[in-house]
Short mmCIF file of C-alpha atoms and ligand atoms in Angstrom, two decimals:
data_model
loop_
_atom_site.label_atom_id
_atom_site.label_comp_id
_atom_site.label_asym_id
_atom_site.label_seq_id
_atom_site.Cartn_x
_atom_site.Cartn_y
_atom_site.Cartn_z
CA MET A 95 0.00 0.00 0.00
CA GLN A 96 1.20 3.51 -0.88
CA THR A 97 -1.01 5.44 1.54
CA ILE A 98 0.68 6.29 4.81
CA ILE A 99 -1.97 6.40 7.53
CA GLU A 100 -1.96 7.76 11.09
CA PRO A 101 -0.71 4.66 12.99
CA PHE A 102 -3.30 5.06 15.76
CA ARG A 103 -7.05 5.34 16.20
CA ILE A 104 -8.80 7.94 18.29
CA LYS A 105 -10.46 7.04 21.58
CA SER A 106 -10.92 10.42 23.21
CA VAL A 107 -11.70 13.59 21.28
CA GLU A 108 -11.43 17.29 22.03
CA PRO A 109 -14.02 19.39 20.13
CA LEU A 110 -12.82 22.33 18.06
CA ARG A 111 -14.82 25.58 17.93
CA HIS A 112 -15.39 27.51 14.72
CA THR A 113 -15.37 31.30 14.84
CA THR A 114 -16.39 33.90 12.27
CA ARG A 115 -14.00 36.24 10.49
CA GLU A 116 -15.63 39.19 12.31
CA GLU A 117 -15.03 37.53 15.68
CA ARG A 118 -11.41 36.83 14.77
CA GLU A 119 -10.89 40.44 13.76
CA GLN A 120 -12.05 41.49 17.24
CA TYR A 121 -9.85 38.90 18.97
CA LEU A 122 -6.86 40.09 16.97
CA GLU A 123 -7.43 43.72 17.85
CA LYS A 124 -7.83 42.87 21.52
CA ALA A 125 -4.60 40.84 21.45
CA GLY A 126 -2.63 43.68 19.84
CA TYR A 127 -2.12 41.39 16.80
CA ASN A 128 0.12 39.13 18.89
CA LEU A 129 -1.05 35.51 18.51
CA PHE A 130 0.51 34.54 21.87
CA LEU A 131 -2.14 36.78 23.47
CA LEU A 132 -5.11 34.99 21.89
CA LYS A 133 -7.21 32.56 23.87
CA ALA A 134 -6.59 28.96 22.78
CA GLU A 135 -10.35 28.36 22.56
CA ASP A 136 -10.56 30.93 19.75
CA ILE A 137 -8.18 28.90 17.58
CA LEU A 138 -9.20 26.11 15.23
CA ILE A 139 -5.82 24.56 14.31
CA ASP A 140 -3.00 25.44 16.69
CA LEU A 141 0.45 25.17 15.09
CA LEU A 142 2.15 27.53 17.54
CA THR A 143 4.43 24.77 18.85
CA ASP A 144 5.07 21.03 18.93
CA SER A 145 6.24 21.36 22.54
CA GLY A 146 4.07 19.84 25.25
CA THR A 147 1.16 19.60 22.82
CA SER A 148 1.34 15.88 21.94
CA ALA A 149 -1.55 13.46 22.31
CA MET A 150 -0.63 10.77 24.82
CA SER A 151 -1.23 7.09 24.18
CA THR A 152 -3.37 4.63 26.14
CA GLU A 153 -0.09 3.20 27.49
CA GLN A 154 1.02 6.60 28.73
CA TRP A 155 -2.30 7.28 30.47
CA ALA A 156 -2.24 3.82 32.03
CA ALA A 157 1.32 4.37 33.21
CA MET A 158 0.30 7.69 34.75
CA MET A 159 -2.20 5.85 36.94
CA ARG A 160 0.70 3.73 38.15
CA GLY A 161 2.76 6.83 39.02
CA ASP A 162 4.48 6.48 42.38
CA GLU A 163 4.20 9.84 44.13
CA SER A 164 6.72 9.11 46.92
CA TYR A 165 8.87 12.13 47.70
CA ALA A 166 12.10 10.14 47.52
CA GLY A 167 13.06 6.90 45.77
CA SER A 168 9.88 6.69 43.69
CA ARG A 169 9.45 3.52 41.63
CA SER A 170 8.52 5.72 38.66
CA PHE A 171 11.93 7.41 38.80
CA PHE A 172 13.75 4.08 38.67
CA ARG A 173 11.63 3.00 35.71
CA LEU A 174 12.45 6.22 33.86
CA LYS A 175 16.14 5.95 34.75
CA LYS A 176 16.31 2.44 33.32
CA VAL A 177 14.56 3.43 30.09
CA VAL A 178 16.86 6.45 29.65
CA GLN A 179 20.01 4.49 30.46
CA GLN A 180 19.11 1.78 27.96
CA LEU A 181 18.51 4.41 25.29
CA THR A 182 21.34 6.84 25.96
CA GLY A 183 23.94 4.88 27.90
CA PHE A 184 24.34 7.84 30.29
CA GLN A 185 24.95 6.88 33.89
CA HIS A 186 23.34 9.86 35.62
CA VAL A 187 19.75 10.73 34.77
CA ILE A 188 18.52 13.92 36.40
CA PRO A 189 14.86 14.87 35.90
CA ALA A 190 13.79 18.52 35.60
CA HIS A 191 10.47 20.24 35.00
CA GLN A 192 11.37 21.04 31.37
CA GLY A 193 14.31 21.40 29.01
CA ARG A 194 15.30 24.92 30.04
CA ALA A 195 15.57 23.90 33.71
CA ALA A 196 18.10 21.23 32.69
CA GLU A 197 19.93 23.87 30.64
CA ARG A 198 20.04 26.33 33.53
CA ILE A 199 21.57 23.73 35.83
CA LEU A 200 24.09 22.49 33.26
CA PHE A 201 25.32 25.94 32.27
CA THR A 202 25.40 27.24 35.85
CA VAL A 203 27.75 24.39 36.73
CA MET A 204 29.90 24.50 33.57
CA CYS A 205 30.04 28.12 32.35
CA LYS A 206 31.84 31.22 33.59
CA PRO A 207 32.16 34.76 32.20
CA GLY A 208 34.64 34.83 29.31
CA MET A 209 33.80 31.30 28.15
CA THR A 210 32.20 30.38 24.81
CA VAL A 211 29.69 27.62 24.02
CA PRO A 212 29.40 26.66 20.32
CA ASN A 213 26.31 24.92 18.89
CA ASN A 214 24.95 24.26 15.39
CA THR A 215 22.18 26.71 16.36
CA HIS A 216 21.26 27.54 19.93
CA PHE A 217 17.59 27.43 20.79
CA ASP A 218 16.52 30.74 22.40
CA THR A 219 16.36 29.35 25.98
CA THR A 220 19.74 27.68 25.51
CA ARG A 221 21.31 30.94 24.39
CA ALA A 222 19.61 32.88 27.20
CA ASN A 223 20.77 30.42 29.88
CA ILE A 224 24.38 30.54 28.61
CA GLU A 225 24.40 34.32 28.40
CA PHE A 226 22.89 34.55 31.89
CA THR A 227 26.11 32.96 33.26
CA GLY A 228 28.20 35.63 31.49
CA ALA A 229 29.43 33.17 28.83
CA ARG A 230 28.96 33.62 25.08
CA ALA A 231 26.72 31.45 22.88
CA VAL A 232 27.95 31.07 19.29
CA ASP A 233 25.99 29.52 16.40
CA LEU A 234 28.01 27.61 13.80
CA PRO A 235 25.53 26.45 11.12
CA LEU A 236 26.76 25.30 7.71
CA PRO A 237 27.32 28.32 5.43
CA ALA A 238 25.19 26.57 2.77
CA ALA A 239 22.26 26.45 5.20
CA ALA A 240 21.90 30.24 4.92
CA ASP A 241 20.09 29.65 1.60
CA THR A 242 16.53 28.68 2.56
CA GLN A 243 16.08 27.06 -0.85
CA ALA A 244 19.15 24.77 -0.71
CA ARG A 245 18.03 21.14 -0.45
CA LEU A 246 20.72 19.50 1.68
CA ASP A 247 20.12 16.13 3.32
CA PHE A 248 21.70 17.24 6.59
CA LYS A 249 21.21 20.97 6.63
CA GLY A 250 21.29 20.97 10.44
CA ASP A 251 24.99 19.94 10.68
CA ILE A 252 27.42 22.07 12.66
CA ASP A 253 30.25 23.64 10.61
CA THR A 254 33.17 21.58 11.97
CA GLN A 255 35.84 23.71 10.31
CA ALA A 256 34.41 26.82 11.96
CA LEU A 257 34.25 24.85 15.22
CA GLU A 258 37.96 24.02 15.06
CA ARG A 259 38.81 27.65 14.23
CA LEU A 260 36.70 28.90 17.11
CA ILE A 261 38.31 26.53 19.61
CA GLU A 262 41.78 27.41 18.38
CA GLY A 263 41.03 31.12 18.66
CA ALA A 264 39.44 30.99 22.10
CA GLY A 265 41.62 28.23 23.58
CA ALA A 266 40.13 24.88 24.60
CA ASP A 267 40.20 25.92 28.28
CA LEU A 268 37.59 28.57 27.57
CA ILE A 269 35.21 26.19 25.80
CA PRO A 270 33.36 24.45 28.67
CA LEU A 271 31.39 22.25 26.27
CA VAL A 272 30.34 21.93 22.64
CA MET A 273 26.63 21.39 21.95
CA VAL A 274 24.81 20.03 18.93
CA THR A 275 21.03 20.39 18.69
CA VAL A 276 19.17 17.47 17.07
CA THR A 277 17.21 18.24 15.05
CA ASN A 278 18.30 21.84 14.51
CA ASN A 279 15.08 23.61 15.58
CA SER A 280 16.05 27.24 15.03
CA GLY A 281 17.73 26.19 11.79
CA GLY A 282 14.45 24.90 10.30
CA GLY A 283 14.01 21.54 12.08
CA GLN A 284 16.79 20.13 9.87
CA PRO A 285 18.62 16.91 10.80
CA VAL A 286 22.25 16.38 11.78
CA SER A 287 24.15 13.46 10.22
CA MET A 288 25.91 10.72 12.16
CA HIS A 289 29.06 11.63 10.29
CA ASN A 290 28.85 15.18 11.64
CA LEU A 291 28.33 13.90 15.19
CA GLU A 292 31.36 11.63 14.74
CA MET A 293 33.49 14.56 13.63
CA VAL A 294 32.42 16.65 16.63
CA ARG A 295 33.14 13.68 18.90
CA ASP A 296 36.65 13.37 17.42
CA ILE A 297 37.42 17.09 17.74
CA THR A 298 36.13 17.38 21.31
CA TYR A 299 37.76 14.11 22.44
CA ARG A 300 41.12 15.20 21.09
CA LEU A 301 40.92 18.53 22.91
CA GLY A 302 39.35 17.22 26.11
CA ILE A 303 36.14 19.26 25.76
CA PRO A 304 32.82 17.69 26.83
CA PHE A 305 30.32 17.17 24.00
CA TYR A 306 26.59 17.52 24.75
CA LEU A 307 23.51 16.89 22.67
CA ASP A 308 20.43 19.10 22.94
CA ALA A 309 18.39 15.99 22.22
CA CYS A 310 14.77 17.30 22.12
CA ARG A 311 14.02 15.69 18.75
CA PHE A 312 16.50 12.79 18.76
CA ALA A 313 14.00 10.27 17.33
CA GLU A 314 13.06 12.44 14.34
CA ASN A 315 16.79 12.94 13.73
CA ALA A 316 17.38 9.18 13.91
CA TRP A 317 14.69 8.61 11.27
CA PHE A 318 16.32 11.08 8.87
CA ILE A 319 19.66 9.29 9.35
CA GLN A 320 18.05 5.95 8.53
CA GLN A 321 16.43 7.39 5.42
CA ARG A 322 19.27 9.55 4.13
CA GLU A 323 22.69 8.53 5.41
CA ARG A 324 24.63 5.79 3.70
CA GLY A 325 25.08 2.68 5.82
CA TYR A 326 22.09 3.08 8.16
CA GLN A 327 19.24 1.69 6.02
CA ASP A 328 19.25 -1.60 7.91
CA TRP A 329 19.53 -0.06 11.36
CA SER A 330 16.45 0.44 13.54
CA PRO A 331 15.70 3.99 14.74
CA ARG A 332 16.53 2.78 18.25
CA GLN A 333 19.99 1.53 17.21
CA ILE A 334 20.66 4.81 15.44
CA ALA A 335 19.51 6.85 18.44
CA GLN A 336 21.73 4.75 20.72
CA LYS A 337 24.70 5.43 18.48
CA MET A 338 23.90 9.17 18.40
CA PHE A 339 23.92 9.31 22.20
CA SER A 340 27.09 7.22 22.39
CA MET A 341 28.96 10.05 20.62
CA ALA A 342 28.27 12.48 23.45
CA ASP A 343 29.29 12.94 27.08
CA GLY A 344 25.86 14.11 28.14
CA CYS A 345 22.61 15.69 27.00
CA THR A 346 19.83 18.06 27.85
CA PHE A 347 16.38 16.93 26.80
CA SER A 348 12.92 18.48 26.74
CA ALA A 349 10.46 15.61 27.19
CA LYS A 350 7.77 17.89 25.71
CA LYS A 351 8.88 16.90 22.20
CA ASP A 352 10.06 13.37 21.40
CA ALA A 353 8.76 11.83 24.64
CA PHE A 354 5.12 12.80 23.90
CA ALA A 355 4.86 14.26 27.41
CA ASN A 356 3.04 17.46 28.27
CA ILE A 357 5.79 18.49 30.69
CA GLY A 358 9.27 17.35 31.71
CA GLY A 359 12.96 17.44 30.94
CA LEU A 360 16.20 15.56 31.61
CA LEU A 361 19.86 16.31 32.19
CA CYS A 362 22.19 13.35 31.63
CA THR A 363 25.93 12.87 32.07
CA ASN A 364 28.59 10.26 32.70
CA ASP A 365 30.64 12.59 34.88
CA ASP A 366 30.20 11.71 38.59
CA ARG A 367 31.61 14.97 39.93
CA LEU A 368 29.47 17.09 37.63
CA ALA A 369 26.36 15.07 38.44
CA GLU A 370 26.91 15.69 42.15
CA GLN A 371 27.10 19.47 41.59
CA GLU A 372 24.05 19.36 39.32
CA LYS A 373 21.99 17.45 41.84
CA ASN A 374 22.90 19.94 44.57
CA LEU A 375 21.62 22.75 42.39
CA LEU A 376 18.55 20.73 41.41
CA ILE A 377 17.46 20.47 45.03
CA LEU A 378 17.50 24.26 45.39
CA THR A 379 14.90 24.99 42.74
CA GLU A 380 13.55 21.82 41.10
CA GLY A 381 13.34 19.19 43.82
CA PHE A 382 14.85 15.97 45.10
CA PRO A 383 16.90 14.10 42.44
CA THR A 384 14.32 11.32 42.09
CA TYR A 385 11.57 13.70 40.93
CA GLY A 386 13.20 17.01 39.88
CA GLY A 387 10.07 19.15 39.83
CA LEU A 388 7.85 16.49 38.25
CA ALA A 389 5.08 14.30 39.62
CA GLY A 390 5.64 10.54 39.62
CA ARG A 391 2.96 10.28 36.92
CA ASP A 392 4.94 12.67 34.69
CA LEU A 393 8.02 10.44 35.04
CA GLU A 394 5.87 7.50 33.91
CA ALA A 395 4.49 9.41 30.89
CA ILE A 396 8.05 10.25 29.80
CA ALA A 397 9.27 6.67 30.25
CA SER A 398 6.42 5.27 28.15
CA GLY A 399 6.79 8.03 25.54
CA LEU A 400 10.48 7.28 25.09
CA GLU A 401 9.62 3.66 24.39
CA GLU A 402 6.95 4.58 21.81
CA VAL A 403 8.66 7.33 19.87
CA LEU A 404 11.19 5.06 18.14
CA GLU A 405 8.47 2.87 16.56
CA PRO A 406 9.22 2.91 12.80
CA ASP A 407 5.50 3.17 11.91
CA TYR A 408 5.17 6.29 14.03
CA LEU A 409 8.32 7.95 12.68
CA ARG A 410 7.45 7.12 9.07
CA TYR A 411 4.03 8.75 9.51
CA ARG A 412 5.45 11.70 11.46
CA ILE A 413 8.08 12.72 8.94
CA ALA A 414 5.78 11.97 5.97
CA SER A 415 3.01 14.16 7.37
CA THR A 416 5.34 17.13 7.91
CA GLY A 417 6.67 16.63 4.38
CA TYR A 418 3.07 16.41 3.08
CA LEU A 419 2.28 19.90 4.35
CA GLY A 420 5.59 21.25 3.06
CA ARG A 421 5.34 19.78 -0.44
CA HIS A 422 1.67 20.71 -0.92
CA ILE A 423 2.34 24.38 -0.28
CA ALA A 424 5.85 24.59 -1.79
CA ASP A 425 4.85 22.87 -5.02
CA HIS A 426 2.13 25.52 -5.43
CA GLY A 427 4.50 28.44 -5.14
CA VAL A 428 4.80 29.13 -1.39
CA PRO A 429 8.50 29.45 -0.52
CA ILE A 430 9.43 27.24 2.43
CA VAL A 431 12.73 26.38 4.07
CA GLU A 432 13.79 23.43 1.94
CA PRO A 433 13.72 20.54 2.40
CA PRO A 434 10.83 20.08 4.91
CA GLY A 435 12.15 19.48 8.43
CA GLY A 436 10.98 17.03 11.09
CA HIS A 437 8.56 18.86 13.35
CA ALA A 438 7.62 21.98 11.43
CA ILE A 439 7.36 23.74 8.12
CA TYR A 440 8.90 27.18 7.90
CA ILE A 441 7.50 29.58 5.29
CA ASP A 442 10.05 32.11 4.06
CA ALA A 443 7.79 35.12 4.62
CA GLY A 444 10.48 37.57 3.52
CA ARG A 445 10.53 35.88 0.11
CA MET A 446 6.75 35.44 -0.07
CA LEU A 447 5.97 39.06 0.85
CA PRO A 448 8.82 41.10 -0.70
CA HIS A 449 6.65 44.25 -0.56
CA ILE A 450 6.82 44.19 3.27
CA PRO A 451 10.22 45.40 4.57
CA ARG A 452 11.91 43.63 7.50
CA ASN A 453 11.08 46.45 9.89
CA GLN A 454 7.39 45.88 9.15
CA PHE A 455 7.63 42.20 10.10
CA PRO A 456 6.51 40.07 7.11
CA GLY A 457 6.39 36.89 9.26
CA GLN A 458 4.09 38.54 11.78
CA ALA A 459 1.90 39.93 8.98
CA LEU A 460 1.55 36.44 7.52
CA ALA A 461 0.78 34.87 10.91
CA VAL A 462 -1.98 37.42 11.52
CA GLU A 463 -3.44 36.92 8.04
CA LEU A 464 -3.51 33.13 8.43
CA TYR A 465 -5.39 33.44 11.71
CA ARG A 466 -7.78 36.05 10.31
CA HIS A 467 -8.50 33.91 7.25
CA ALA A 468 -8.75 30.42 8.74
CA ALA A 469 -8.26 30.54 12.55
CA ILE A 470 -4.86 28.85 12.27
CA ARG A 471 -2.19 29.88 14.79
CA SER A 472 1.48 29.87 13.79
CA VAL A 473 4.50 31.80 15.02
CA GLU A 474 6.85 34.40 13.56
CA ILE A 475 10.52 33.44 13.69
CA GLY A 476 12.25 36.55 12.45
CA SER A 477 12.76 40.17 13.42
CA VAL A 478 10.02 40.13 16.05
CA MET A 479 11.63 37.18 17.84
CA PHE A 480 15.33 37.91 17.25
CA GLY A 481 15.43 41.67 16.50
CA GLU A 482 18.54 42.71 14.61
CA ASN A 483 20.01 39.19 14.89
CA ALA A 484 17.30 37.60 12.71
CA ARG A 485 18.80 35.78 9.73
CA HIS A 486 15.49 35.29 7.93
CA GLU A 487 11.85 36.38 8.19
CA LEU A 488 10.10 33.05 8.73
CA LEU A 489 6.69 31.79 9.76
CA ARG A 490 6.80 28.44 11.59
CA LEU A 491 3.97 25.93 11.36
CA ALA A 492 4.87 23.43 14.10
CA ILE A 493 2.96 20.16 14.07
CA PRO A 494 1.87 18.70 17.43
CA ARG A 495 2.53 14.94 17.61
CA ARG A 496 -0.42 12.59 16.96
CA VAL A 497 -2.94 15.45 17.27
CA TYR A 498 -4.15 16.45 13.83
CA THR A 499 -5.33 14.19 10.99
CA GLN A 500 -4.65 14.55 7.30
CA SER A 501 -7.90 16.48 6.74
CA HIS A 502 -6.78 19.06 9.30
CA ILE A 503 -3.55 19.43 7.36
CA ASP A 504 -5.48 19.64 4.06
CA TYR A 505 -7.43 22.52 5.60
CA VAL A 506 -4.14 24.25 6.51
CA VAL A 507 -2.84 23.74 2.95
CA GLU A 508 -6.02 25.23 1.45
CA ALA A 509 -5.86 28.23 3.78
CA ILE A 510 -2.20 28.96 3.01
CA LEU A 511 -2.74 28.70 -0.74
CA GLU A 512 -5.71 31.08 -0.53
CA VAL A 513 -3.69 33.58 1.49
CA ASN A 514 -0.87 33.22 -1.06
CA GLU A 515 -3.29 34.07 -3.91
CA ARG A 516 -3.87 37.56 -2.58
CA LYS A 517 -0.61 38.13 -0.79
CA GLN A 518 -0.13 41.57 -2.38
CA LYS A 519 -2.94 42.88 -0.17
CA ILE A 520 -1.18 41.86 3.08
CA ARG A 521 0.21 44.85 4.98
CA GLY A 522 3.02 45.07 7.53
CA PHE A 523 2.94 46.00 11.21
CA GLU A 524 4.66 48.37 13.60
CA ILE A 525 5.29 47.66 17.27
CA VAL A 526 3.46 49.99 19.64
CA GLU A 527 4.35 48.39 22.98
CA GLN A 528 7.10 45.96 23.94
CA PRO A 529 8.78 44.50 27.02
CA ARG A 530 12.55 44.56 27.50
CA PHE A 531 13.10 40.81 27.05
CA LEU A 532 11.51 38.14 24.85
CA ARG A 533 9.29 40.65 23.12
CA HIS A 534 7.59 38.11 20.87
CA PHE A 535 5.56 36.85 23.85
CA SER A 536 3.88 40.13 24.72
CA ALA A 537 4.62 42.94 22.23
CA ARG A 538 1.58 44.70 20.81
CA PHE A 539 1.36 45.71 17.14
CA ARG A 540 -0.55 48.13 14.90
CA PRO A 541 -1.27 47.42 11.22
CA ILE A 542 0.31 49.86 8.78
CA ARG A 543 -2.48 51.27 6.63
C1 LIG B 140 16.01 22.68 20.55
C2 LIG B 140 15.36 23.05 21.85
N1 LIG B 140 16.09 23.10 22.97
C3 LIG B 140 15.53 23.40 24.16
C4 LIG B 140 14.18 23.69 24.28
C5 LIG B 140 13.63 24.06 25.63
O1 LIG B 140 12.78 23.08 26.13
P1 LIG B 140 11.56 23.44 27.10
O2 LIG B 140 10.55 24.19 26.29
O3 LIG B 140 11.07 22.13 27.59
O4 LIG B 140 12.10 24.29 28.21
C6 LIG B 140 13.38 23.64 23.13
C7 LIG B 140 11.94 23.95 23.22
O5 LIG B 140 11.26 24.22 22.26
C8 LIG B 140 13.99 23.30 21.88
O6 LIG B 140 13.27 23.23 20.75
#
């Protein structure tokens, strides 16, 4: 059979509410044209993020009922630890309430002012947590990845030549760790090859620098390796993921992505001394090391999710459905970041709306228009989010895991193509109110008439 179906059936449903265009116009005005400030109930298809928005399985819900809520030594923790150790090989498994909490603890222990942390592309919380310690966060994407239209198999790779130059310039003593984010979220959800991970492992091993994975979407990355990298066709996604983790000395992980959990994170390492320091810090703000800010039932949901996510049927469907959205809009003239990534499709709004200058936020204008037209929520990833540092003006359509069916995605395709038909009429925005930090969450805008 050629048709790839959702490899699950639906037992519990959550009704969606339709709204009228007039109602949406009012909601937009009230929210200052910032989609973060809309009420979720006023949205039909929510593609704001794939983080914490997954549908859990019957196994996960059943496991949650078995959650052991003991303050210390919970059975659920030991189950999670075993699952994570079997997958990653890391000795120390430290739970945290989400990925950024793991990042804060890791960087607080490892970074000092004057140090530099390289990454293929830092996620915004990763960068913020590094900079908060006084260290510098440097992105080293492949130069070829700057072209949104370039179709590279592993467009998420780190530039290893630039990495070597950076380490030589700064001195290995001032590089507390090297990170690689799989898949490369801020770089378009693009995968990183095993070959690239091997090169980073070799460089860091030679220079005695710890190598960490930001492993949020490790399973999607493993699938791309199986499909695209020579020599891995006969490997299972689990074997590939195990090899990916074996390259590194530790990882941070947001369980809100490839563990299908609604909350949770992990910090893993093989370094006993580091783990001790991390656990001491964990107790201050997250909790005892056998729960780290999570309920026992959350630990169970993560453990079950980690077992499910490497199922080939799931990964085949997941990557095919993201590609389905990407191809159906790109092949009809909507410029996307090519090729489609794992968890999201990124429309190149700067290219689609050349009549809107950067300082009038083409990505934001497109996000607003898509909501106004079809009640779809997406997110600007461009000058609103990154200010002067934005490399592109993108609109991200992130796909929650196991939540929407193909007809939902067909609806999204139809809406985007209709908006594209009359794109000349879309106008830009100016900011009328903004906070000092992370302005994309709460800035208010005014349409330019
Ligand atoms: C690559 C990457 N790293 C880290 C994080 C932070 O994880 P969390 O949202 O659980 O704090 C995210 C979240 O989207 C991410 O995509």
